[in-house]
Amino acid sequence: MYFLRVLPLFLITTICVTAQRNPLVVKDSLAQKSWVDSKYNSMSLEEKLGQLFMVSVASDQSKSNTDKINALIKSENIGGVIFSTGGPVRQAKLTNSYQKASNIPLLIGMDAEWGLSMRLDSTYAFPYNMTLGAISDNKIVEKVGKQIGKHAKRLGVHINFAPDVDININPKNPIIGSRSFGEDRENVTEKGIAFVKGMEGAGVLSSGKHFPGHGDTATDSHKSLPVIDFPKSRLDSIELYPYKKIIDAGVSSIMVAHLEVPALELKKGLPSSLSEQIISGVLKEEMGFKGLVFTDALNMKGVADTGKNGDVEVKAFLAGNDMLLMPTEVTKAKEKLVKAYKKGKISEERLAYSVKKILMAKYKVGLHKYRPIKLSNLIQDLNSREDDLIYEEAIENAITVVKNDYYLMGIKKLENKKIAYVKFGDSESSPFINELNKYTKVTQVNGKDIFTLNGKLNDYNLIIVGLHKNNDSPWKSYSFSKKEKLWLKEIAKSRTSNVILTLFAKPYALLGIDSFKNIDGVVVAHQNSKLAQEKAAQLIFGAIPSKGVLPVSAHKEFPVNKSIRLKPLLRLGYSYPERVGFDARKLTQVDKLVNDGLDSLMYPGAQVLIARKGKVIYNKGFGRPTYKSEEKVTPDHIYDLASITKILATVPMVMKMEQEGKIALNDTFSDLVPEYSNTELKNVTVLKALSHYGRLPAWIAFYVSTLNEKRKPSSEFYRNKPLDGFSVKVANNLYLTDAYKDSIYDRIGRQDLKSNRYRYSDVAYYVMKKYIEEKNGKSLDKLADNFLYKRIGANNTSYNPLDKFPVNKIIPSEEDKYYRYQTLQGYVHDMGAAMQGGVGGHAGLFSNANDVAKIMQMYLQNGTYGGVKFLDGRTVKKFNTCYFCDKKVRRGVGFDKPQLKDKGPTCGCVSRKSFGHSGFTGTYTWADPEKEIVYVFLSNRTYPSASNTLLVKSGLRTRIQKAIYDAIVD
């Protein structure tokens, strides 16, 4: 044994040689041995020695540089190439070229710890190790390792020099940091084993590094030689611990670092990568490792300064390394290796030992059946939806809550919150603020100095501070600036507002904060990727749980393994179609159908949202607000919902009052409106009216009687500005007399009941509105806003939206040429609702698809959303029941239900439990409890004229619904 000649007695007595399986041996070992022996026996001495070298190249280098590698392959018969920076297509072409030039296929390596993007453009970046270290479920880490392995294999890379199993105890470590899984030895080991298992499962060789442990140093071995000056007992229990375990788990190779480790190597200043005691002794004999041993890069100053002209490479091989990584002088090193062989310093047995291991590794990765890399679809294959799904799962499980005073997160009682966001850091933050605003209104507040900023923040009772640092690599700056630390302290201490700090950087950034006394919540998102920002926002509002565990000690208040688990609040989250059982490719049919509608001039623009299992997986804007608009429709625009108002405003208020005992389904109109006691309407019940089985007229054209002989608004009823007695705003510069309200209800009372039992009618909702307002002493818009919209976070939902939103956020509904004679933009399209000041029980509500989905999801969840129980489950069920199906009336109480025969309001593919509604302006929403689907379609098909019925006749909205159901694959 090499090391027994030089190890001191006290070390020899601690050695426990264990039998280890060889991780390079494949199942068909006889075939492997035959191939290896055949290749080895056919090689000359120089060819055998050439196999020891793995040289560096970058696909973004000049042709003259890349050609030099080609020359080395031919002249020196090198064993492999390690690729650095560049692009995947360029690298694939070079790999194919190099393999063609080599007599024995080359072993291709890369440093791709968090994926190929560690080195290459146009490739996928997975989470850093420290982010993975925050995940409790090691199966997720295994998935990440396997996906990285798949990418490497697709690009013709056979060995990925990963995982880094250094235990990063020193926060000031300049080269490891986020490349480590953390500081807890068990966690680092478990994550390392999971990563190895995943990557090897994809057919790519793994490599544990940086042996014997680079985690507890503040020195960068690229620049000088770090000293790991700990006793053997400490090294055994910390630095060496993960290696013992990953060797047992089958890691294919170990990379030896350039470190001075006095407890393991007696010679002062000798790097571990050149130490026979450390490599042949500790690694091979003591730990029983039989896989490949690589040096760390031999061009690093930590080792390069110890010899020149090939001396370092010879020393490295003699110490026990198998492959010499990134040598400085291949030709000179090879010459000296030949001399050492001929002088007997290197025996044939020793040479065969390493070269045959290299050949065994090549066989294991399939190089005995080498095929060139296919260039077609390479970029697409390296940036797939599968990557997104794995990344999303990892990030969701990694985000860590370390402080949550007063149970602040997930945020509840939105109606009481006025939230500000303050950005720190020098990197992108828009995904975070945009995602926060999907839940409620969050305002970004800026200030040129802390006094100005604090003055503005006085208007808010919850402040979210985000530190956004560059996400390009783990070596980027991650700390708070001096100014930011001062500002955070002042923001936190100078008010009674709650403060949540969200860290989009490594946890060590928290070490720069003196105290968290006045900071109520702390979230560690670990990275500043788009998805990390979005998921942090979702966590803060309770759409996803918090599962992460702090992988390192980030502050005296936040030790390693700190974790506060938060349960979700049943709020909508945002994800990918595949996450909830959709085939995304099939969902492209939705895009096609909506665009067909645009091309057929069914509407100028539209929004479509699809959610399933509590996740919004599709939310897009199509077309433009009008046919002449330059801007495009976005998910933030709001539409006139028309009759969807019924189930989003009036029906929830009736449901609330019903469970409070303020109204009953068997109450009659005469119970609700005593003036109707002597009319035909007196015995119409709430149940029948809201089920459209009360024989009421479909609608009443109230506005017609207020027009003059020229069919223009009569001066008897209207003024062009608000005056005493004329305060009901119908449209821009058009005000109706206040007295007309009584005329509306008087005219309703004079209606005759129709002969046919089933008739869709708006009239009942005038009556409901009147009763709701009189019983509660407030207008319907205020009641619905206070009961539902504010509390559920539907901040884009409103009657009379011009009172809250800029006009360019509102989609125009029609060019009115029969009543108001103007563009209806922000004024309700429905004439009856307009004559009630824009607040109708049947129409008048404006919203976007995202807000509509929140309310529909609340119904789907039996009245609960965001931790708030808006309605009892029994109430939702009672109103979502078809009471007159035996009378061939499909409707529920307020809700539309699936057709009873062939034709109707749905695609015919939904469950009987499903419910929804449509609107005259071209809107539609439907929810299905069995499939857990919410679907929203909003358009302005009435623009420029309501006479455009192409959307209705085409059945497009339900054809889209059919496409949604056809895309389900689970």
CSV table of N, CA and C in Angstrom, one decimal, residues 291-383:
chain,number,residue,atom,x,y,z
A,291,GLY,N,-13.0,4.1,-7.7
A,291,GLY,CA,-13.3,4.8,-9.0
A,291,GLY,C,-12.2,5.7,-9.5
A,292,LEU,N,-12.6,6.5,-10.4
A,292,LEU,CA,-11.6,7.4,-11.0
A,292,LEU,C,-11.2,8.5,-10.1
A,293,VAL,N,-9.9,8.9,-10.0
A,293,VAL,CA,-9.5,10.0,-9.2
A,293,VAL,C,-9.0,11.1,-10.2
A,294,PHE,N,-9.6,12.3,-10.1
A,294,PHE,CA,-9.2,13.4,-10.9
A,294,PHE,C,-8.5,14.4,-10.0
A,295,THR,N,-7.5,15.1,-10.6
A,295,THR,CA,-6.9,16.3,-10.0
A,295,THR,C,-8.0,17.4,-10.2
A,296,ASP,N,-7.9,18.4,-9.4
A,296,ASP,CA,-8.6,19.6,-9.7
A,296,ASP,C,-7.7,20.3,-10.8
A,297,ALA,N,-8.2,21.3,-11.4
A,297,ALA,CA,-7.5,21.9,-12.6
A,297,ALA,C,-6.0,22.2,-12.2
A,298,LEU,N,-5.1,21.7,-13.0
A,298,LEU,CA,-3.7,21.8,-12.7
A,298,LEU,C,-3.1,23.2,-13.1
A,299,ASN,N,-4.0,24.0,-13.7
A,299,ASN,CA,-3.5,25.4,-14.1
A,299,ASN,C,-3.9,26.4,-13.0
A,300,MET,N,-4.5,25.9,-11.8
A,300,MET,CA,-4.8,26.8,-10.7
A,300,MET,C,-3.5,27.1,-9.9
A,301,LYS,N,-3.4,28.3,-9.4
A,301,LYS,CA,-2.2,28.7,-8.7
A,301,LYS,C,-1.9,27.9,-7.4
A,302,GLY,N,-3.0,27.3,-6.9
A,302,GLY,CA,-2.8,26.5,-5.7
A,302,GLY,C,-1.9,25.4,-5.9
A,303,VAL,N,-1.7,25.0,-7.2
A,303,VAL,CA,-0.8,23.8,-7.4
A,303,VAL,C,0.2,24.2,-8.5
A,304,ALA,N,-0.1,25.0,-9.4
A,304,ALA,CA,0.7,25.3,-10.6
A,304,ALA,C,2.1,25.9,-10.2
A,305,ASP,N,2.1,26.6,-9.0
A,305,ASP,CA,3.4,27.2,-8.6
A,305,ASP,C,4.4,26.2,-8.0
A,306,THR,N,3.9,25.0,-7.8
A,306,THR,CA,4.8,24.0,-7.2
A,306,THR,C,5.7,23.3,-8.2
A,307,GLY,N,5.6,23.6,-9.5
A,307,GLY,CA,6.4,22.9,-10.5
A,307,GLY,C,6.1,23.4,-11.9
A,308,LYS,N,7.1,23.2,-12.8
A,308,LYS,CA,6.9,23.7,-14.1
A,308,LYS,C,7.3,22.6,-15.1
A,309,ASN,N,6.9,22.9,-16.4
A,309,ASN,CA,7.4,22.1,-17.5
A,309,ASN,C,7.0,20.6,-17.3
A,310,GLY,N,5.8,20.4,-16.8
A,310,GLY,CA,5.3,19.0,-16.7
A,310,GLY,C,5.5,18.3,-15.4
A,311,ASP,N,6.3,19.0,-14.5
A,311,ASP,CA,6.6,18.4,-13.2
A,311,ASP,C,5.4,18.1,-12.3
A,312,VAL,N,4.5,19.1,-12.3
A,312,VAL,CA,3.3,19.0,-11.5
A,312,VAL,C,2.5,17.8,-12.0
A,313,GLU,N,2.3,17.6,-13.3
A,313,GLU,CA,1.5,16.5,-13.8
A,313,GLU,C,2.1,15.1,-13.4
A,314,VAL,N,3.5,15.0,-13.4
A,314,VAL,CA,4.1,13.8,-13.0
A,314,VAL,C,3.9,13.5,-11.5
A,315,LYS,N,4.1,14.6,-10.7
A,315,LYS,CA,3.8,14.4,-9.3
A,315,LYS,C,2.4,14.0,-9.0
A,316,ALA,N,1.5,14.6,-9.7
A,316,ALA,CA,0.1,14.3,-9.5
A,316,ALA,C,-0.2,12.8,-9.8
A,317,PHE,N,0.4,12.3,-10.9
A,317,PHE,CA,0.1,10.9,-11.2
A,317,PHE,C,0.8,10.0,-10.2
A,318,LEU,N,2.0,10.3,-9.8
A,318,LEU,CA,2.7,9.5,-8.8
A,318,LEU,C,2.0,9.4,-7.5
A,319,ALA,N,1.2,10.5,-7.2
A,319,ALA,CA,0.5,10.6,-5.9
A,319,ALA,C,-0.7,9.7,-5.9
A,320,GLY,N,-1.2,9.3,-7.1
A,320,GLY,CA,-2.3,8.4,-7.1
A,320,GLY,C,-3.5,8.8,-8.0
A,321,ASN,N,-3.4,10.0,-8.6
A,321,ASN,CA,-4.5,10.5,-9.5
A,321,ASN,C,-4.5,9.6,-10.7
A,322,ASP,N,-5.7,9.5,-11.3
A,322,ASP,CA,-5.8,8.7,-12.5
A,322,ASP,C,-5.8,9.7,-13.8
A,323,MET,N,-6.6,10.7,-13.7
A,323,MET,CA,-6.6,11.7,-14.8
A,323,MET,C,-6.2,13.1,-14.3
A,324,LEU,N,-5.4,13.6,-15.2
A,324,LEU,CA,-4.8,14.9,-14.9
A,324,LEU,C,-5.6,16.0,-15.7
A,325,LEU,N,-6.3,16.8,-14.9
A,325,LEU,CA,-7.3,17.7,-15.4
A,325,LEU,C,-6.6,19.1,-15.7
A,326,MET,N,-6.9,19.5,-16.9
A,326,MET,CA,-6.4,20.8,-17.4
A,326,MET,C,-4.9,21.1,-17.2
A,327,PRO,N,-4.1,20.2,-17.7
A,327,PRO,CA,-2.6,20.3,-17.5
A,327,PRO,C,-2.1,21.6,-18.2
A,328,THR,N,-1.0,22.1,-17.7
A,328,THR,CA,-0.5,23.3,-18.4
A,328,THR,C,0.5,22.9,-19.6
A,329,GLU,N,1.1,21.8,-19.5
A,329,GLU,CA,2.1,21.4,-20.5
A,329,GLU,C,1.9,19.9,-20.8
A,330,VAL,N,1.0,19.6,-21.7
A,330,VAL,CA,0.7,18.2,-22.0
A,330,VAL,C,2.0,17.5,-22.6
A,331,THR,N,2.6,18.1,-23.6
A,331,THR,CA,3.7,17.5,-24.3
A,331,THR,C,4.9,17.2,-23.4
A,332,LYS,N,5.2,18.3,-22.6
A,332,LYS,CA,6.4,18.1,-21.7
A,332,LYS,C,6.0,17.2,-20.6
A,333,ALA,N,4.8,17.2,-20.1
A,333,ALA,CA,4.4,16.3,-19.0
A,333,ALA,C,4.5,14.9,-19.5
A,334,LYS,N,4.0,14.7,-20.7
A,334,LYS,CA,4.0,13.3,-21.2
A,334,LYS,C,5.5,12.8,-21.4
A,335,GLU,N,6.3,13.7,-21.9
A,335,GLU,CA,7.7,13.3,-22.0
A,335,GLU,C,8.3,12.9,-20.7
A,336,LYS,N,8.0,13.6,-19.6
A,336,LYS,CA,8.6,13.3,-18.3
A,336,LYS,C,7.9,12.0,-17.7
A,337,LEU,N,6.7,11.7,-18.1
A,337,LEU,CA,6.0,10.5,-17.7
A,337,LEU,C,6.7,9.3,-18.4
A,338,VAL,N,7.0,9.5,-19.6
A,338,VAL,CA,7.7,8.4,-20.3
A,338,VAL,C,9.1,8.1,-19.7
A,339,LYS,N,9.8,9.2,-19.3
A,339,LYS,CA,11.1,9.0,-18.6
A,339,LYS,C,10.9,8.3,-17.3
A,340,ALA,N,9.8,8.7,-16.5
A,340,ALA,CA,9.6,8.1,-15.2
A,340,ALA,C,9.3,6.6,-15.4
A,341,TYR,N,8.5,6.3,-16.4
A,341,TYR,CA,8.2,4.9,-16.7
A,341,TYR,C,9.4,4.1,-17.0
A,342,LYS,N,10.3,4.6,-17.9
A,342,LYS,CA,11.5,3.9,-18.3
A,342,LYS,C,12.5,3.7,-17.2
A,343,LYS,N,12.4,4.7,-16.2
A,343,LYS,CA,13.3,4.6,-15.1
A,343,LYS,C,12.8,3.7,-14.0
A,344,GLY,N,11.5,3.3,-14.2
A,344,GLY,CA,10.9,2.4,-13.2
A,344,GLY,C,10.2,3.1,-12.1
A,345,LYS,N,10.1,4.4,-12.2
A,345,LYS,CA,9.3,5.2,-11.2
A,345,LYS,C,7.8,4.9,-11.3
A,346,ILE,N,7.4,4.6,-12.6
A,346,ILE,CA,6.0,4.2,-12.9
A,346,ILE,C,6.1,2.8,-13.4
A,347,SER,N,5.5,1.9,-12.7
A,347,SER,CA,5.4,0.5,-13.2
A,347,SER,C,4.3,0.3,-14.2
A,348,GLU,N,4.4,-0.8,-14.9
A,348,GLU,CA,3.4,-1.1,-15.9
A,348,GLU,C,2.1,-1.4,-15.2
A,349,GLU,N,2.2,-2.0,-14.0
A,349,GLU,CA,1.0,-2.3,-13.2
A,349,GLU,C,0.3,-1.0,-12.8
A,350,ARG,N,1.1,0.0,-12.4
A,350,ARG,CA,0.5,1.3,-11.9
A,350,ARG,C,-0.1,2.0,-13.1
A,351,LEU,N,0.5,2.0,-14.3
A,351,LEU,CA,0.0,2.6,-15.5
A,351,LEU,C,-1.3,1.9,-15.9
A,352,ALA,N,-1.3,0.6,-15.9
A,352,ALA,CA,-2.5,-0.2,-16.3
A,352,ALA,C,-3.6,0.1,-15.4
A,353,TYR,N,-3.3,0.2,-14.1
A,353,TYR,CA,-4.3,0.5,-13.1
A,353,TYR,C,-5.2,1.7,-13.5
A,354,SER,N,-4.5,2.8,-13.8
A,354,SER,CA,-5.2,4.1,-14.1
A,354,SER,C,-5.8,4.1,-15.5
A,355,VAL,N,-5.1,3.6,-16.5
A,355,VAL,CA,-5.5,3.6,-17.9
A,355,VAL,C,-6.7,2.7,-18.0
A,356,LYS,N,-6.7,1.6,-17.4
A,356,LYS,CA,-7.8,0.6,-17.5
A,356,LYS,C,-9.1,1.2,-16.8
A,357,LYS,N,-8.9,1.9,-15.7
A,357,LYS,CA,-10.0,2.6,-15.1
A,357,LYS,C,-10.6,3.6,-16.0
A,358,ILE,N,-9.8,4.3,-16.7
A,358,ILE,CA,-10.3,5.3,-17.7
A,358,ILE,C,-11.1,4.6,-18.8
A,359,LEU,N,-10.5,3.6,-19.3
A,359,LEU,CA,-11.2,2.8,-20.3
A,359,LEU,C,-12.5,2.2,-19.8
A,360,MET,N,-12.5,1.7,-18.6
A,360,MET,CA,-13.8,1.2,-18.0
A,360,MET,C,-14.8,2.3,-17.9
A,361,ALA,N,-14.4,3.5,-17.5
A,361,ALA,CA,-15.4,4.6,-17.5
A,361,ALA,C,-15.9,4.9,-18.9
A,362,LYS,N,-15.1,4.8,-19.9
A,362,LYS,CA,-15.5,5.1,-21.2
A,362,LYS,C,-16.5,4.1,-21.7
A,363,TYR,N,-16.3,2.8,-21.3
A,363,TYR,CA,-17.2,1.8,-21.7
A,363,TYR,C,-18.6,2.0,-20.9
A,364,LYS,N,-18.5,2.4,-19.7
A,364,LYS,CA,-19.7,2.6,-18.9
A,364,LYS,C,-20.6,3.6,-19.5
A,365,VAL,N,-20.0,4.7,-20.0
A,365,VAL,CA,-20.8,5.7,-20.6
A,365,VAL,C,-21.2,5.5,-22.1
A,366,GLY,N,-20.8,4.3,-22.6
A,366,GLY,CA,-21.3,3.9,-23.9
A,366,GLY,C,-20.3,4.3,-25.0
A,367,LEU,N,-19.1,4.6,-24.7
A,367,LEU,CA,-18.2,5.0,-25.8
A,367,LEU,C,-17.6,3.8,-26.6
A,368,HIS,N,-17.9,2.6,-26.1
A,368,HIS,CA,-17.6,1.4,-27.0
A,368,HIS,C,-18.6,1.3,-28.1
A,369,LYS,N,-19.6,2.1,-28.1
A,369,LYS,CA,-20.6,2.2,-29.2
A,369,LYS,C,-20.9,3.6,-29.5
A,370,TYR,N,-19.8,4.4,-29.7
A,370,TYR,CA,-19.9,5.8,-29.9
A,370,TYR,C,-20.7,6.2,-31.1
A,371,ARG,N,-21.6,7.2,-30.9
A,371,ARG,CA,-22.4,7.8,-32.0
A,371,ARG,C,-22.2,9.3,-31.8
A,372,PRO,N,-22.1,10.0,-33.0
A,372,PRO,CA,-22.0,11.5,-32.9
A,372,PRO,C,-23.2,12.1,-32.3
A,373,ILE,N,-23.1,13.3,-31.8
A,373,ILE,CA,-24.2,14.1,-31.3
A,373,ILE,C,-25.1,14.6,-32.4
A,374,LYS,N,-26.4,14.4,-32.2
A,374,LYS,CA,-27.3,15.0,-33.2
A,374,LYS,C,-27.5,16.4,-32.9
A,375,LEU,N,-27.4,17.2,-33.9
A,375,LEU,CA,-27.5,18.7,-33.7
A,375,LEU,C,-28.9,19.2,-33.8
A,376,SER,N,-29.8,18.4,-34.5
A,376,SER,CA,-31.2,18.9,-34.6
A,376,SER,C,-31.9,19.0,-33.3
A,377,ASN,N,-32.6,20.1,-33.1
A,377,ASN,CA,-33.4,20.3,-31.9
A,377,ASN,C,-32.6,20.3,-30.6
A,378,LEU,N,-31.3,20.5,-30.7
A,378,LEU,CA,-30.4,20.5,-29.5
A,378,LEU,C,-30.8,21.6,-28.5
A,379,ILE,N,-31.0,22.8,-29.0
A,379,ILE,CA,-31.4,23.9,-28.0
A,379,ILE,C,-32.7,23.6,-27.3
A,380,GLN,N,-33.7,23.1,-28.1
A,380,GLN,CA,-35.0,22.8,-27.6
A,380,GLN,C,-34.9,21.7,-26.5
A,381,ASP,N,-34.1,20.7,-26.8
A,381,ASP,CA,-34.0,19.5,-25.9
A,381,ASP,C,-33.3,19.9,-24.6
A,382,LEU,N,-32.5,21.0,-24.6
A,382,LEU,CA,-31.8,21.5,-23.4
A,382,LEU,C,-32.6,22.5,-22.7
A,383,ASN,N,-33.8,22.8,-23.2
A,383,ASN,CA,-34.6,23.9,-22.5
A,383,ASN,C,-36.1,23.4,-22.6
